[in-house]
């Protein structure tokens, strides 16, 4: 399968599985990833999603050999519309990822380039192996960051760093990505898989409805003025206040026991 789908407890593990091409995106892989995210979103047994790659890469971005986008190699052939691919395959996947009702972790096992970097950076927490790297490869082939790259980069690291990464398109090692705040944490290669699963299990045991609302509130706040952000917090908080997890969390605290969260 192009995308391996596994479940460990309440964690849905999605593994991009085209290792011979560093898990570069084909339209089929993009459709399968989108479908898998939508399925996980609707499955009450899933409380966290973990995305990783098979083999030595995480995802090398768009498969540049795909006939759908390959520029004319011979005279007389018409160039293809890249916008079609974005509108029909990348955008649906990126929107599903952003709207996940549970936290999503990326375990970046190797190079994440182009749209592969956007996929990783679109996740809520990004762990990366020390040998992994992030490459804004787009500028090297005459394109702009896509699949959310232009939105994510300045929010994650600010405009100056975003421009540095996007214009130069150089390889950013995982440790440096952590240092500049682009990702959560870089880890020794041998520890990545287990640490990422442990983090996913930990998040899965937390009040995931509130975690997803936290992501939404933070993103909303970047578009709102102070008072509007306060009111948005109040609205989201009011909804969470009626949810079971808040009752359970507060009761457990007062009863000095470990809470058991079930909302989603
Ligand atoms: C690949 C790819 C790849 C095909 C490695 N495609 N085969 C959206 C919509 C529409 C159009 C365009 O774009 C987009 C968004 C984008 O993502 S644009 C950016 C596309 N990605 C890139 O430009 C990255 C291209 N890849 C690379 O620069 C290198 O492969 C990196 C730096 C990722 C890794 O380098 P190495 O570790 O030296 O590995 P390699 O280059 O030897 O790759 C291993 C194999 O994977 C190789 O195949 P082969 O048959 O020779 O073993 C590559 O051809 C293949 N591969 N990326 N994107």
mmCIF file of N, CA and C in Angstrom, residues 123-208:
data_model
loop_
_atom_site.group_PDB
_atom_site.id
_atom_site.type_symbol
_atom_site.label_atom_id
_atom_site.label_comp_id
_atom_site.label_asym_id
_atom_site.label_seq_id
_atom_site.Cartn_x
_atom_site.Cartn_y
_atom_site.Cartn_z
ATOM 1 N N UNK A 123 1.575 19.735 10.949
ATOM 2 C CA UNK A 123 1.161 18.911 12.090
ATOM 3 C C UNK A 123 1.320 19.725 13.379
ATOM 4 N N UNK A 124 0.688 19.275 14.463
ATOM 5 C CA UNK A 124 0.670 20.060 15.696
ATOM 6 C C UNK A 124 2.005 20.033 16.432
ATOM 7 N N UNK A 125 2.632 18.875 16.488
ATOM 8 C CA UNK A 125 3.951 18.747 17.106
ATOM 9 C C UNK A 125 4.827 17.956 16.144
ATOM 10 N N UNK A 126 6.038 18.457 15.920
ATOM 11 C CA UNK A 126 6.940 17.804 14.965
ATOM 12 C C UNK A 126 8.172 17.300 15.688
ATOM 13 N N UNK A 127 8.361 15.981 15.667
ATOM 14 C CA UNK A 127 9.588 15.367 16.152
ATOM 15 C C UNK A 127 10.389 14.982 14.919
ATOM 16 N N UNK A 128 11.706 15.065 15.006
ATOM 17 C CA UNK A 128 12.523 14.686 13.848
ATOM 18 C C UNK A 128 13.766 13.939 14.306
ATOM 19 N N UNK A 129 14.188 12.981 13.496
ATOM 20 C CA UNK A 129 15.449 12.283 13.745
ATOM 21 C C UNK A 129 16.583 13.276 13.482
ATOM 22 N N UNK A 130 17.686 13.118 14.230
ATOM 23 C CA UNK A 130 18.820 14.036 14.061
ATOM 24 C C UNK A 130 19.366 14.016 12.636
ATOM 25 N N UNK A 131 19.215 12.886 11.943
ATOM 26 C CA UNK A 131 19.722 12.804 10.564
ATOM 27 C C UNK A 131 18.734 13.379 9.556
ATOM 28 N N UNK A 132 17.535 13.756 10.018
ATOM 29 C CA UNK A 132 16.516 14.290 9.109
ATOM 30 C C UNK A 132 16.813 15.759 8.802
ATOM 31 N N UNK A 133 16.194 16.253 7.745
ATOM 32 C CA UNK A 133 16.366 17.665 7.402
ATOM 33 C C UNK A 133 15.110 18.183 6.726
ATOM 34 N N UNK A 134 15.007 19.513 6.712
ATOM 35 C CA UNK A 134 13.854 20.190 6.108
ATOM 36 C C UNK A 134 14.372 21.043 4.959
ATOM 37 N N UNK A 135 13.767 20.883 3.792
ATOM 38 C CA UNK A 135 14.232 21.633 2.621
ATOM 39 C C UNK A 135 13.041 22.291 1.929
ATOM 40 N N UNK A 136 13.083 23.631 1.854
ATOM 41 C CA UNK A 136 12.084 24.362 1.070
ATOM 42 C C UNK A 136 12.563 24.313 -0.379
ATOM 43 N N UNK A 137 12.364 23.163 -1.005
ATOM 44 C CA UNK A 137 12.965 22.890 -2.320
ATOM 45 C C UNK A 137 12.340 23.710 -3.442
ATOM 46 N N UNK A 138 11.215 24.321 -3.180
ATOM 47 C CA UNK A 138 10.421 24.967 -4.241
ATOM 48 C C UNK A 138 11.234 25.960 -5.076
ATOM 49 N N UNK A 139 11.989 26.832 -4.382
ATOM 50 C CA UNK A 139 12.685 27.905 -5.114
ATOM 51 C C UNK A 139 13.689 27.336 -6.117
ATOM 52 N N UNK A 140 14.173 26.136 -5.821
ATOM 53 C CA UNK A 140 15.181 25.525 -6.708
ATOM 54 C C UNK A 140 14.590 25.149 -8.060
ATOM 55 N N UNK A 141 13.241 24.958 -8.086
ATOM 56 C CA UNK A 141 12.626 24.579 -9.362
ATOM 57 C C UNK A 141 11.653 25.666 -9.838
ATOM 58 N N UNK A 142 11.823 26.870 -9.305
ATOM 59 C CA UNK A 142 11.047 27.988 -9.837
ATOM 60 C C UNK A 142 9.625 28.098 -9.324
ATOM 61 N N UNK A 143 9.393 27.581 -8.087
ATOM 62 C CA UNK A 143 8.039 27.648 -7.530
ATOM 63 C C UNK A 143 8.061 28.341 -6.168
ATOM 64 N N UNK A 144 6.868 28.557 -5.604
ATOM 65 C CA UNK A 144 6.753 29.113 -4.261
ATOM 66 C C UNK A 144 6.361 27.984 -3.299
ATOM 67 N N UNK A 145 6.609 28.167 -1.997
ATOM 68 C CA UNK A 145 6.156 27.165 -1.034
ATOM 69 C C UNK A 145 4.644 26.978 -1.144
ATOM 70 N N UNK A 146 4.189 25.723 -1.206
ATOM 71 C CA UNK A 146 2.746 25.475 -1.302
ATOM 72 C C UNK A 146 2.327 24.445 -0.264
ATOM 73 N N UNK A 147 1.099 23.969 -0.391
ATOM 74 C CA UNK A 147 0.546 23.025 0.589
ATOM 75 C C UNK A 147 0.575 23.661 1.989
ATOM 76 N N UNK A 148 0.405 25.007 2.041
ATOM 77 C CA UNK A 148 0.384 25.710 3.326
ATOM 78 C C UNK A 148 1.711 26.337 3.717
ATOM 79 N N UNK A 149 2.756 26.100 2.928
ATOM 80 C CA UNK A 149 4.085 26.598 3.296
ATOM 81 C C UNK A 149 4.153 28.094 3.551
ATOM 82 N N UNK A 150 3.501 28.889 2.703
ATOM 83 C CA UNK A 150 3.604 30.345 2.870
ATOM 84 C C UNK A 150 2.858 30.821 4.117
ATOM 85 N N UNK A 151 1.872 30.063 4.529
ATOM 86 C CA UNK A 151 1.090 30.409 5.730
ATOM 87 C C UNK A 151 1.836 29.958 6.973
ATOM 88 N N UNK A 152 2.372 28.738 6.903
ATOM 89 C CA UNK A 152 3.006 28.138 8.073
ATOM 90 C C UNK A 152 4.352 28.769 8.421
ATOM 91 N N UNK A 153 5.220 28.956 7.416
ATOM 92 C CA UNK A 153 6.600 29.364 7.708
ATOM 93 C C UNK A 153 6.705 30.664 8.514
ATOM 94 N N UNK A 154 6.066 31.774 8.073
ATOM 95 C CA UNK A 154 6.214 32.994 8.870
ATOM 96 C C UNK A 154 5.582 32.878 10.259
ATOM 97 N N UNK A 155 4.543 32.059 10.390
ATOM 98 C CA UNK A 155 3.937 31.876 11.711
ATOM 99 C C UNK A 155 4.863 31.088 12.628
ATOM 100 N N UNK A 156 5.582 30.146 12.069
ATOM 101 C CA UNK A 156 6.453 29.296 12.880
ATOM 102 C C UNK A 156 7.745 30.002 13.256
ATOM 103 N N UNK A 157 8.359 30.695 12.300
ATOM 104 C CA UNK A 157 9.700 31.239 12.559
ATOM 105 C C UNK A 157 9.835 32.730 12.263
ATOM 106 N N UNK A 158 8.755 33.411 11.870
ATOM 107 C CA UNK A 158 8.840 34.837 11.562
ATOM 108 C C UNK A 158 9.239 35.070 10.110
ATOM 109 N N UNK A 159 9.018 36.308 9.649
ATOM 110 C CA UNK A 159 9.182 36.620 8.229
ATOM 111 C C UNK A 159 10.631 36.486 7.746
ATOM 112 N N UNK A 160 11.581 36.974 8.555
ATOM 113 C CA UNK A 160 12.975 36.970 8.098
ATOM 114 C C UNK A 160 13.475 35.545 7.878
ATOM 115 N N UNK A 161 13.225 34.678 8.871
ATOM 116 C CA UNK A 161 13.671 33.297 8.769
ATOM 117 C C UNK A 161 12.895 32.570 7.667
ATOM 118 N N UNK A 162 11.597 32.895 7.555
ATOM 119 C CA UNK A 162 10.769 32.262 6.516
ATOM 120 C C UNK A 162 11.332 32.599 5.136
ATOM 121 N N UNK A 163 11.702 33.861 4.947
ATOM 122 C CA UNK A 163 12.268 34.269 3.660
ATOM 123 C C UNK A 163 13.613 33.592 3.420
ATOM 124 N N UNK A 164 14.429 33.524 4.461
ATOM 125 C CA UNK A 164 15.729 32.846 4.323
ATOM 126 C C UNK A 164 15.517 31.404 3.848
ATOM 127 N N UNK A 165 14.638 30.692 4.536
ATOM 128 C CA UNK A 165 14.414 29.278 4.198
ATOM 129 C C UNK A 165 13.805 29.132 2.805
ATOM 130 N N UNK A 166 12.808 29.972 2.504
ATOM 131 C CA UNK A 166 12.064 29.815 1.251
ATOM 132 C C UNK A 166 12.865 30.297 0.040
ATOM 133 N N UNK A 167 13.639 31.385 0.205
ATOM 134 C CA UNK A 167 14.398 31.891 -0.945
ATOM 135 C C UNK A 167 15.604 31.016 -1.228
ATOM 136 N N UNK A 168 16.347 30.660 -0.185
ATOM 137 C CA UNK A 168 17.585 29.902 -0.407
ATOM 138 C C UNK A 168 17.313 28.420 -0.652
ATOM 139 N N UNK A 169 16.273 27.887 -0.025
ATOM 140 C CA UNK A 169 15.924 26.481 -0.237
ATOM 141 C C UNK A 169 16.984 25.504 0.235
ATOM 142 N N UNK A 170 17.824 25.942 1.174
ATOM 143 C CA UNK A 170 18.906 25.072 1.644
ATOM 144 C C UNK A 170 18.412 24.020 2.627
ATOM 145 N N UNK A 171 19.254 23.024 2.831
ATOM 146 C CA UNK A 171 18.931 21.927 3.742
ATOM 147 C C UNK A 171 19.086 22.411 5.187
ATOM 148 N N UNK A 172 18.024 22.298 5.981
ATOM 149 C CA UNK A 172 18.063 22.697 7.390
ATOM 150 C C UNK A 172 18.060 21.429 8.244
ATOM 151 N N UNK A 173 19.182 21.141 8.909
ATOM 152 C CA UNK A 173 19.234 19.925 9.727
ATOM 153 C C UNK A 173 18.237 20.000 10.895
ATOM 154 N N UNK A 174 17.776 18.837 11.357
ATOM 155 C CA UNK A 174 16.750 18.772 12.404
ATOM 156 C C UNK A 174 17.124 19.569 13.649
ATOM 157 N N UNK A 175 18.393 19.483 14.083
ATOM 158 C CA UNK A 175 18.809 20.175 15.312
ATOM 159 C C UNK A 175 18.640 21.682 15.143
ATOM 160 N N UNK A 176 18.997 22.185 13.944
ATOM 161 C CA UNK A 176 18.865 23.618 13.649
ATOM 162 C C UNK A 176 17.379 23.994 13.570
ATOM 163 N N UNK A 177 16.567 23.087 13.010
ATOM 164 C CA UNK A 177 15.118 23.328 12.921
ATOM 165 C C UNK A 177 14.534 23.476 14.326
ATOM 166 N N UNK A 178 15.034 22.685 15.267
ATOM 167 C CA UNK A 178 14.572 22.813 16.652
ATOM 168 C C UNK A 178 15.056 24.131 17.257
ATOM 169 N N UNK A 179 16.318 24.465 16.982
ATOM 170 C CA UNK A 179 16.904 25.681 17.556
ATOM 171 C C UNK A 179 16.134 26.937 17.153
ATOM 172 N N UNK A 180 15.673 26.993 15.904
ATOM 173 C CA UNK A 180 14.969 28.196 15.449
ATOM 174 C C UNK A 180 13.464 28.122 15.717
ATOM 175 N N UNK A 181 13.024 27.047 16.346
ATOM 176 C CA UNK A 181 11.612 26.963 16.718
ATOM 177 C C UNK A 181 10.701 26.490 15.603
ATOM 178 N N UNK A 182 11.290 25.922 14.544
ATOM 179 C CA UNK A 182 10.476 25.413 13.437
ATOM 180 C C UNK A 182 9.792 24.107 13.839
ATOM 181 N N UNK A 183 10.471 23.324 14.666
ATOM 182 C CA UNK A 183 9.904 22.041 15.110
ATOM 183 C C UNK A 183 10.007 21.926 16.632
ATOM 184 N N UNK A 184 9.294 20.974 17.165
ATOM 185 C CA UNK A 184 9.269 20.749 18.608
ATOM 186 C C UNK A 184 10.611 20.195 19.101
ATOM 187 N N UNK A 185 11.107 19.083 18.464
ATOM 188 C CA UNK A 185 12.280 18.436 19.043
ATOM 189 C C UNK A 185 12.999 17.546 18.039
ATOM 190 N N UNK A 186 14.324 17.578 18.062
ATOM 191 C CA UNK A 186 15.154 16.651 17.300
ATOM 192 C C UNK A 186 15.661 15.582 18.258
ATOM 193 N N UNK A 187 15.699 14.338 17.797
ATOM 194 C CA UNK A 187 16.057 13.201 18.656
ATOM 195 C C UNK A 187 17.047 12.297 17.946
ATOM 196 N N UNK A 188 17.842 11.538 18.719
ATOM 197 C CA UNK A 188 18.681 10.526 18.073
ATOM 198 C C UNK A 188 17.813 9.602 17.203
ATOM 199 N N UNK A 189 18.324 9.247 16.017
ATOM 200 C CA UNK A 189 17.554 8.443 15.066
ATOM 201 C C UNK A 189 16.899 7.218 15.710
ATOM 202 N N UNK A 190 17.679 6.516 16.530
ATOM 203 C CA UNK A 190 17.213 5.251 17.087
ATOM 204 C C UNK A 190 16.047 5.450 18.056
ATOM 205 N N UNK A 191 15.872 6.687 18.544
ATOM 206 C CA UNK A 191 14.816 6.926 19.540
ATOM 207 C C UNK A 191 13.534 7.483 18.940
ATOM 208 N N UNK A 192 13.586 7.912 17.661
ATOM 209 C CA UNK A 192 12.456 8.659 17.093
ATOM 210 C C UNK A 192 11.130 7.898 17.154
ATOM 211 N N UNK A 193 11.105 6.688 16.614
ATOM 212 C CA UNK A 193 9.833 5.962 16.495
ATOM 213 C C UNK A 193 9.185 5.760 17.861
ATOM 214 N N UNK A 194 9.979 5.291 18.825
ATOM 215 C CA UNK A 194 9.427 5.008 20.154
ATOM 216 C C UNK A 194 9.006 6.288 20.872
ATOM 217 N N UNK A 195 9.834 7.328 20.778
ATOM 218 C CA UNK A 195 9.500 8.603 21.438
ATOM 219 C C UNK A 195 8.243 9.225 20.826
ATOM 220 N N UNK A 196 8.125 9.139 19.495
ATOM 221 C CA UNK A 196 6.957 9.721 18.823
ATOM 222 C C UNK A 196 5.703 8.961 19.243
ATOM 223 N N UNK A 197 5.791 7.636 19.314
ATOM 224 C CA UNK A 197 4.621 6.855 19.733
ATOM 225 C C UNK A 197 4.284 7.155 21.191
ATOM 226 N N UNK A 198 5.296 7.303 22.043
ATOM 227 C CA UNK A 198 5.042 7.609 23.462
ATOM 228 C C UNK A 198 4.346 8.975 23.581
ATOM 229 N N UNK A 199 4.810 9.947 22.802
ATOM 230 C CA UNK A 199 4.189 11.276 22.821
ATOM 231 C C UNK A 199 2.746 11.189 22.319
ATOM 232 N N UNK A 200 2.532 10.400 21.261
ATOM 233 C CA UNK A 200 1.182 10.245 20.704
ATOM 234 C C UNK A 200 0.254 9.597 21.732
ATOM 235 N N UNK A 201 0.751 8.577 22.442
ATOM 236 C CA UNK A 201 -0.071 7.900 23.465
ATOM 237 C C UNK A 201 -0.400 8.873 24.601
ATOM 238 N N UNK A 202 0.588 9.693 24.959
ATOM 239 C CA UNK A 202 0.361 10.677 26.017
ATOM 240 C C UNK A 202 -0.736 11.663 25.592
ATOM 241 N N UNK A 203 -0.634 12.192 24.372
ATOM 242 C CA UNK A 203 -1.655 13.140 23.905
ATOM 243 C C UNK A 203 -3.013 12.453 23.828
ATOM 244 N N UNK A 204 -3.017 11.180 23.401
ATOM 245 C CA UNK A 204 -4.278 10.441 23.260
ATOM 246 C C UNK A 204 -4.986 10.293 24.603
ATOM 247 N N UNK A 205 -4.212 10.307 25.693
ATOM 248 C CA UNK A 205 -4.818 10.154 27.027
ATOM 249 C C UNK A 205 -5.271 11.509 27.585
ATOM 250 N N UNK A 206 -4.970 12.585 26.872
ATOM 251 C CA UNK A 206 -5.342 13.926 27.331
ATOM 252 C C UNK A 206 -6.733 14.307 26.796
ATOM 253 N N UNK A 207 -7.274 15.458 27.219
ATOM 254 C CA UNK A 207 -8.582 15.890 26.697
ATOM 255 C C UNK A 207 -8.418 16.396 25.255
ATOM 256 N N UNK A 208 -8.504 15.492 24.265
ATOM 257 C CA UNK A 208 -8.148 15.837 22.880
ATOM 258 C C UNK A 208 -9.086 16.878 22.261
#
